[in-house]
């Protein structure tokens, strides 16, 4: 699948839709759709936003917002100062939860015997902190945390990093192959491999993933980086608190 890039440095951002407004399915002739398509960005949904004169865009490159004519693209985090609430993250949480459901069948899963929580981790093989997190797998499982992996080759969809992840996802024993690869062993080449590593990578981009490990909690919250098992357990418990 072709890697889609937004011209210039882009931070995947979002606005939280107004509670009683209805999402608008994009028309092919909408100026937003046309102008973003010229940048290689597919607009999947156009929503209202809390800021007058701006639209929230659900795209294949994340959640963005723009002026109705598509001329202006704004990036950053939207904060509700009255409620001290990060509306950007709240909107992205829903996008992440929905996106993960579509790829459940292609995750490499290490299931906790007494599952209390689960995390989904975008991972790479050569990433030092990815390896460190994986070395704590037994601690996570013992804490009741099921670990689900998606592939995110940091170097993009070319080179050895991408090929290694393809081999892991096409291995007969994916769990063993991933553990061996994270320990530094070479991956065995699998001929005719058609693993969805490119799809995982683009999904991560749409979530705002820029590095690995990127940990998605059950409520869609993303932790961008390594966290020890105890910290993850505390975060998961807090996210489920009423």
mmCIF file of C-alpha atoms in Angstrom:
data_model
loop_
_atom_site.group_PDB
_atom_site.id
_atom_site.type_symbol
_atom_site.label_atom_id
_atom_site.label_comp_id
_atom_site.label_asym_id
_atom_site.label_seq_id
_atom_site.Cartn_x
_atom_site.Cartn_y
_atom_site.Cartn_z
ATOM 1 C CA UNK A 1 0.000 0.000 0.000
ATOM 2 C CA UNK A 2 1.363 3.353 -1.019
ATOM 3 C CA UNK A 3 2.695 5.517 1.776
ATOM 4 C CA UNK A 4 0.764 8.753 1.889
ATOM 5 C CA UNK A 5 2.561 11.882 2.981
ATOM 6 C CA UNK A 6 1.259 15.344 3.765
ATOM 7 C CA UNK A 7 3.507 18.037 2.341
ATOM 8 C CA UNK A 8 5.699 19.446 5.071
ATOM 9 C CA UNK A 9 5.916 18.313 8.675
ATOM 10 C CA UNK A 10 2.515 17.228 9.887
ATOM 11 C CA UNK A 11 1.250 16.483 13.361
ATOM 12 C CA UNK A 12 -1.937 14.412 13.367
ATOM 13 C CA UNK A 13 -4.435 16.538 15.226
ATOM 14 C CA UNK A 14 -8.115 16.645 15.949
ATOM 15 C CA UNK A 15 -10.978 18.663 17.304
ATOM 16 C CA UNK A 16 -13.836 17.278 19.340
ATOM 17 C CA UNK A 17 -17.147 17.552 17.493
ATOM 18 C CA UNK A 18 -19.959 19.640 18.939
ATOM 19 C CA UNK A 19 -22.202 17.319 20.932
ATOM 20 C CA UNK A 20 -25.436 17.772 18.992
ATOM 21 C CA UNK A 21 -23.984 18.277 15.490
ATOM 22 C CA UNK A 22 -24.008 15.531 12.894
ATOM 23 C CA UNK A 23 -20.991 14.332 10.952
ATOM 24 C CA UNK A 24 -21.105 15.159 7.249
ATOM 25 C CA UNK A 25 -20.005 12.565 4.708
ATOM 26 C CA UNK A 26 -17.610 14.241 2.256
ATOM 27 C CA UNK A 27 -18.742 15.036 -1.254
ATOM 28 C CA UNK A 28 -16.186 14.404 -3.982
ATOM 29 C CA UNK A 29 -16.629 18.002 -5.145
ATOM 30 C CA UNK A 30 -16.118 19.519 -1.710
ATOM 31 C CA UNK A 31 -13.166 21.966 -1.889
ATOM 32 C CA UNK A 32 -11.671 20.389 1.238
ATOM 33 C CA UNK A 33 -11.698 16.957 -0.393
ATOM 34 C CA UNK A 34 -10.191 18.285 -3.616
ATOM 35 C CA UNK A 35 -7.395 20.330 -2.027
ATOM 36 C CA UNK A 36 -6.383 17.630 0.428
ATOM 37 C CA UNK A 37 -6.406 15.006 -2.326
ATOM 38 C CA UNK A 38 -3.799 17.102 -4.134
ATOM 39 C CA UNK A 39 -1.571 16.565 -1.073
ATOM 40 C CA UNK A 40 -2.167 12.813 -1.132
ATOM 41 C CA UNK A 41 -4.581 12.933 1.808
ATOM 42 C CA UNK A 42 -7.945 11.176 1.623
ATOM 43 C CA UNK A 43 -10.700 12.887 3.609
ATOM 44 C CA UNK A 44 -13.009 10.188 4.935
ATOM 45 C CA UNK A 45 -15.326 12.360 7.005
ATOM 46 C CA UNK A 46 -16.009 16.038 7.576
ATOM 47 C CA UNK A 47 -17.355 16.977 11.001
ATOM 48 C CA UNK A 48 -18.228 20.262 12.691
ATOM 49 C CA UNK A 49 -15.838 21.544 15.342
ATOM 50 C CA UNK A 50 -16.174 23.674 18.493
ATOM 51 C CA UNK A 51 -14.342 26.516 16.740
ATOM 52 C CA UNK A 52 -16.469 28.685 14.452
ATOM 53 C CA UNK A 53 -15.354 28.535 10.830
ATOM 54 C CA UNK A 54 -13.368 25.312 11.126
ATOM 55 C CA UNK A 55 -14.148 21.727 10.165
ATOM 56 C CA UNK A 56 -12.830 18.519 11.707
ATOM 57 C CA UNK A 57 -11.446 16.106 9.118
ATOM 58 C CA UNK A 58 -11.062 12.360 9.560
ATOM 59 C CA UNK A 59 -8.398 11.337 7.053
ATOM 60 C CA UNK A 60 -6.045 8.522 6.182
ATOM 61 C CA UNK A 61 -3.290 10.638 7.739
ATOM 62 C CA UNK A 62 -5.033 11.261 11.040
ATOM 63 C CA UNK A 63 -7.502 13.824 12.313
ATOM 64 C CA UNK A 64 -6.980 17.338 10.978
ATOM 65 C CA UNK A 65 -9.044 20.499 10.772
ATOM 66 C CA UNK A 66 -9.335 23.167 8.141
ATOM 67 C CA UNK A 67 -11.312 26.144 6.896
ATOM 68 C CA UNK A 68 -14.481 25.239 4.928
ATOM 69 C CA UNK A 69 -12.849 26.189 1.625
ATOM 70 C CA UNK A 70 -9.826 23.986 2.324
ATOM 71 C CA UNK A 71 -7.398 26.883 2.052
ATOM 72 C CA UNK A 72 -6.171 26.822 5.647
ATOM 73 C CA UNK A 73 -4.910 23.808 7.583
ATOM 74 C CA UNK A 74 -4.309 24.244 11.310
ATOM 75 C CA UNK A 75 -2.189 21.954 13.456
ATOM 76 C CA UNK A 76 -1.823 21.588 17.186
ATOM 77 C CA UNK A 77 -3.741 20.677 20.300
ATOM 78 C CA UNK A 78 -7.128 22.125 21.135
ATOM 79 C CA UNK A 79 -7.558 22.731 24.867
ATOM 80 C CA UNK A 80 -10.820 23.588 26.609
ATOM 81 C CA UNK A 81 -9.443 25.932 29.269
ATOM 82 C CA UNK A 82 -12.700 26.071 31.234
ATOM 83 C CA UNK A 83 -12.687 22.319 31.756
ATOM 84 C CA UNK A 84 -8.907 21.806 31.498
ATOM 85 C CA UNK A 85 -9.652 19.196 28.843
ATOM 86 C CA UNK A 86 -7.514 18.163 25.878
ATOM 87 C CA UNK A 87 -10.149 17.962 23.155
ATOM 88 C CA UNK A 88 -7.598 16.858 20.595
ATOM 89 C CA UNK A 89 -6.763 13.680 22.491
ATOM 90 C CA UNK A 90 -10.408 12.973 23.296
ATOM 91 C CA UNK A 91 -11.307 13.032 19.621
ATOM 92 C CA UNK A 92 -8.314 10.891 18.657
ATOM 93 C CA UNK A 93 -9.226 8.332 21.310
ATOM 94 C CA UNK A 94 -12.418 7.443 19.475
ATOM 95 C CA UNK A 95 -10.597 7.211 16.152
ATOM 96 C CA UNK A 96 -8.034 4.846 17.679
ATOM 97 C CA UNK A 97 -10.638 2.576 19.276
ATOM 98 C CA UNK A 98 -12.538 2.242 16.006
ATOM 99 C CA UNK A 99 -9.369 1.676 13.986
ATOM 100 C CA UNK A 100 -8.019 -1.061 16.241
ATOM 101 C CA UNK A 101 -11.200 -3.101 15.889
ATOM 102 C CA UNK A 102 -10.577 -3.394 12.152
ATOM 103 C CA UNK A 103 -7.158 -4.996 12.698
ATOM 104 C CA UNK A 104 -7.783 -7.308 15.647
ATOM 105 C CA UNK A 105 -7.385 -10.415 13.490
ATOM 106 C CA UNK A 106 -3.885 -9.427 12.325
ATOM 107 C CA UNK A 107 -2.374 -8.617 15.725
ATOM 108 C CA UNK A 108 0.214 -10.813 17.433
ATOM 109 C CA UNK A 109 -1.365 -11.428 20.831
ATOM 110 C CA UNK A 110 0.151 -12.565 24.131
ATOM 111 C CA UNK A 111 -2.902 -13.229 26.279
ATOM 112 C CA UNK A 112 -2.802 -12.849 30.056
ATOM 113 C CA UNK A 113 -4.125 -15.930 31.936
ATOM 114 C CA UNK A 114 -6.176 -13.681 34.235
ATOM 115 C CA UNK A 115 -6.915 -10.853 31.853
ATOM 116 C CA UNK A 116 -7.894 -7.583 33.501
ATOM 117 C CA UNK A 117 -6.767 -5.189 30.813
ATOM 118 C CA UNK A 118 -5.207 -5.146 27.381
ATOM 119 C CA UNK A 119 -2.807 -2.850 25.561
ATOM 120 C CA UNK A 120 -2.090 -2.559 21.860
ATOM 121 C CA UNK A 121 1.504 -1.725 20.998
ATOM 122 C CA UNK A 122 2.863 -0.432 17.699
ATOM 123 C CA UNK A 123 6.289 -2.030 17.635
ATOM 124 C CA UNK A 124 9.489 -2.325 15.628
ATOM 125 C CA UNK A 125 12.149 -5.017 15.967
ATOM 126 C CA UNK A 126 15.285 -2.885 16.182
ATOM 127 C CA UNK A 127 13.823 -0.324 18.610
ATOM 128 C CA UNK A 128 15.679 -0.546 21.935
ATOM 129 C CA UNK A 129 12.716 0.451 24.075
ATOM 130 C CA UNK A 130 10.483 -1.973 22.158
ATOM 131 C CA UNK A 131 12.872 -4.724 23.154
ATOM 132 C CA UNK A 132 12.912 -3.519 26.745
ATOM 133 C CA UNK A 133 9.107 -3.551 26.889
ATOM 134 C CA UNK A 134 9.032 -7.052 25.415
ATOM 135 C CA UNK A 135 11.516 -8.286 28.034
ATOM 136 C CA UNK A 136 8.894 -7.304 30.617
ATOM 137 C CA UNK A 137 6.205 -9.349 28.859
ATOM 138 C CA UNK A 138 5.958 -11.866 31.701
ATOM 139 C CA UNK A 139 5.452 -9.033 34.197
ATOM 140 C CA UNK A 140 2.668 -7.582 32.073
ATOM 141 C CA UNK A 141 0.944 -10.940 31.681
ATOM 142 C CA UNK A 142 1.255 -11.631 35.410
ATOM 143 C CA UNK A 143 -0.375 -8.261 36.088
ATOM 144 C CA UNK A 144 -3.345 -9.366 33.978
ATOM 145 C CA UNK A 145 -2.419 -7.235 30.950
ATOM 146 C CA UNK A 146 -2.848 -8.862 27.542
ATOM 147 C CA UNK A 147 -0.368 -7.477 25.014
ATOM 148 C CA UNK A 148 -1.400 -7.067 21.379
ATOM 149 C CA UNK A 149 1.188 -6.055 18.795
ATOM 150 C CA UNK A 150 0.849 -4.169 15.528
ATOM 151 C CA UNK A 151 3.810 -3.571 13.216
ATOM 152 C CA UNK A 152 5.311 -0.115 12.775
ATOM 153 C CA UNK A 153 8.585 -0.139 10.803
ATOM 154 C CA UNK A 154 10.302 3.074 11.872
ATOM 155 C CA UNK A 155 12.164 3.352 8.582
ATOM 156 C CA UNK A 156 8.973 3.184 6.540
ATOM 157 C CA UNK A 157 7.901 0.627 3.997
ATOM 158 C CA UNK A 158 11.348 -0.128 2.615
ATOM 159 C CA UNK A 159 14.512 -1.765 3.867
ATOM 160 C CA UNK A 160 15.371 -4.520 6.325
ATOM 161 C CA UNK A 161 13.141 -3.255 9.141
ATOM 162 C CA UNK A 162 10.049 -3.605 7.004
ATOM 163 C CA UNK A 163 11.148 -6.977 5.614
ATOM 164 C CA UNK A 164 11.907 -8.341 9.090
ATOM 165 C CA UNK A 165 8.450 -7.406 10.336
ATOM 166 C CA UNK A 166 6.895 -9.024 7.268
ATOM 167 C CA UNK A 167 8.786 -12.250 8.035
ATOM 168 C CA UNK A 168 7.658 -12.191 11.662
ATOM 169 C CA UNK A 169 4.007 -11.660 10.781
ATOM 170 C CA UNK A 170 4.154 -14.467 8.203
ATOM 171 C CA UNK A 171 5.945 -16.931 10.496
ATOM 172 C CA UNK A 172 4.171 -20.124 11.520
ATOM 173 C CA UNK A 173 4.729 -19.244 15.168
ATOM 174 C CA UNK A 174 4.378 -15.472 15.252
ATOM 175 C CA UNK A 175 4.922 -15.156 19.006
ATOM 176 C CA UNK A 176 8.185 -17.093 18.938
ATOM 177 C CA UNK A 177 9.354 -15.261 15.807
ATOM 178 C CA UNK A 178 8.718 -11.853 17.359
ATOM 179 C CA UNK A 179 10.445 -12.763 20.616
ATOM 180 C CA UNK A 180 13.458 -14.138 18.744
ATOM 181 C CA UNK A 181 13.672 -11.080 16.509
ATOM 182 C CA UNK A 182 13.518 -8.734 19.498
ATOM 183 C CA UNK A 183 16.379 -10.676 21.074
ATOM 184 C CA UNK A 184 18.554 -9.878 18.059
ATOM 185 C CA UNK A 185 18.161 -13.035 15.994
ATOM 186 C CA UNK A 186 17.795 -12.837 12.235
ATOM 187 C CA UNK A 187 14.328 -13.448 10.848
ATOM 188 C CA UNK A 188 13.677 -16.355 8.524
ATOM 189 C CA UNK A 189 12.542 -15.237 5.075
ATOM 190 C CA UNK A 190 8.994 -16.323 4.252
ATOM 191 C CA UNK A 191 8.351 -16.546 0.520
ATOM 192 C CA UNK A 192 5.071 -15.177 -0.788
ATOM 193 C CA UNK A 193 4.436 -13.292 2.451
ATOM 194 C CA UNK A 194 1.412 -10.990 2.330
ATOM 195 C CA UNK A 195 1.268 -9.722 5.918
ATOM 196 C CA UNK A 196 -0.549 -6.387 6.471
ATOM 197 C CA UNK A 197 2.519 -4.559 7.805
ATOM 198 C CA UNK A 198 1.947 -1.608 5.460
ATOM 199 C CA UNK A 199 -1.635 -1.322 6.669
ATOM 200 C CA UNK A 200 -0.497 -1.389 10.292
ATOM 201 C CA UNK A 201 2.027 1.334 9.533
ATOM 202 C CA UNK A 202 -0.548 3.606 7.934
ATOM 203 C CA UNK A 203 -2.998 2.914 10.754
ATOM 204 C CA UNK A 204 -0.341 4.050 13.210
ATOM 205 C CA UNK A 205 0.220 7.214 11.217
ATOM 206 C CA UNK A 206 -3.500 7.972 11.355
ATOM 207 C CA UNK A 207 -3.333 7.608 15.152
ATOM 208 C CA UNK A 208 -0.482 10.097 15.452
ATOM 209 C CA UNK A 209 2.236 7.472 15.985
ATOM 210 C CA UNK A 210 5.669 8.895 15.175
ATOM 211 C CA UNK A 211 7.895 6.432 17.027
ATOM 212 C CA UNK A 212 7.936 3.126 18.836
ATOM 213 C CA UNK A 213 6.792 1.728 21.115
ATOM 214 C CA UNK A 214 3.439 3.507 20.964
ATOM 215 C CA UNK A 215 1.023 2.035 23.498
ATOM 216 C CA UNK A 216 -2.751 2.337 23.053
ATOM 217 C CA UNK A 217 -4.867 1.807 26.158
ATOM 218 C CA UNK A 218 -8.387 0.384 26.117
ATOM 219 C CA UNK A 219 -10.013 3.827 26.107
ATOM 220 C CA UNK A 220 -7.964 4.922 23.091
ATOM 221 C CA UNK A 221 -5.422 6.932 25.075
ATOM 222 C CA UNK A 222 -1.939 6.722 23.555
ATOM 223 C CA UNK A 223 1.270 6.564 25.566
ATOM 224 C CA UNK A 224 4.076 7.567 23.169
ATOM 225 C CA UNK A 225 6.989 5.586 24.528
ATOM 226 C CA UNK A 226 8.129 2.917 26.926
ATOM 227 C CA UNK A 227 6.428 2.518 30.302
ATOM 228 C CA UNK A 228 7.220 -0.201 32.881
ATOM 229 C CA UNK A 229 4.581 -2.803 33.712
ATOM 230 C CA UNK A 230 3.619 -1.190 37.036
ATOM 231 C CA UNK A 231 3.062 2.203 35.411
ATOM 232 C CA UNK A 232 0.963 0.671 32.637
ATOM 233 C CA UNK A 233 -1.162 -1.200 35.164
ATOM 234 C CA UNK A 234 -1.784 2.018 37.095
ATOM 235 C CA UNK A 235 -2.702 3.890 33.905
ATOM 236 C CA UNK A 236 -5.113 1.172 32.841
ATOM 237 C CA UNK A 237 -6.790 1.114 36.247
ATOM 238 C CA UNK A 238 -7.112 4.907 36.200
ATOM 239 C CA UNK A 239 -8.631 4.889 32.706
ATOM 240 C CA UNK A 240 -11.388 2.540 33.889
ATOM 241 C CA UNK A 241 -12.125 4.476 37.079
ATOM 242 C CA UNK A 242 -15.592 6.112 37.136
#
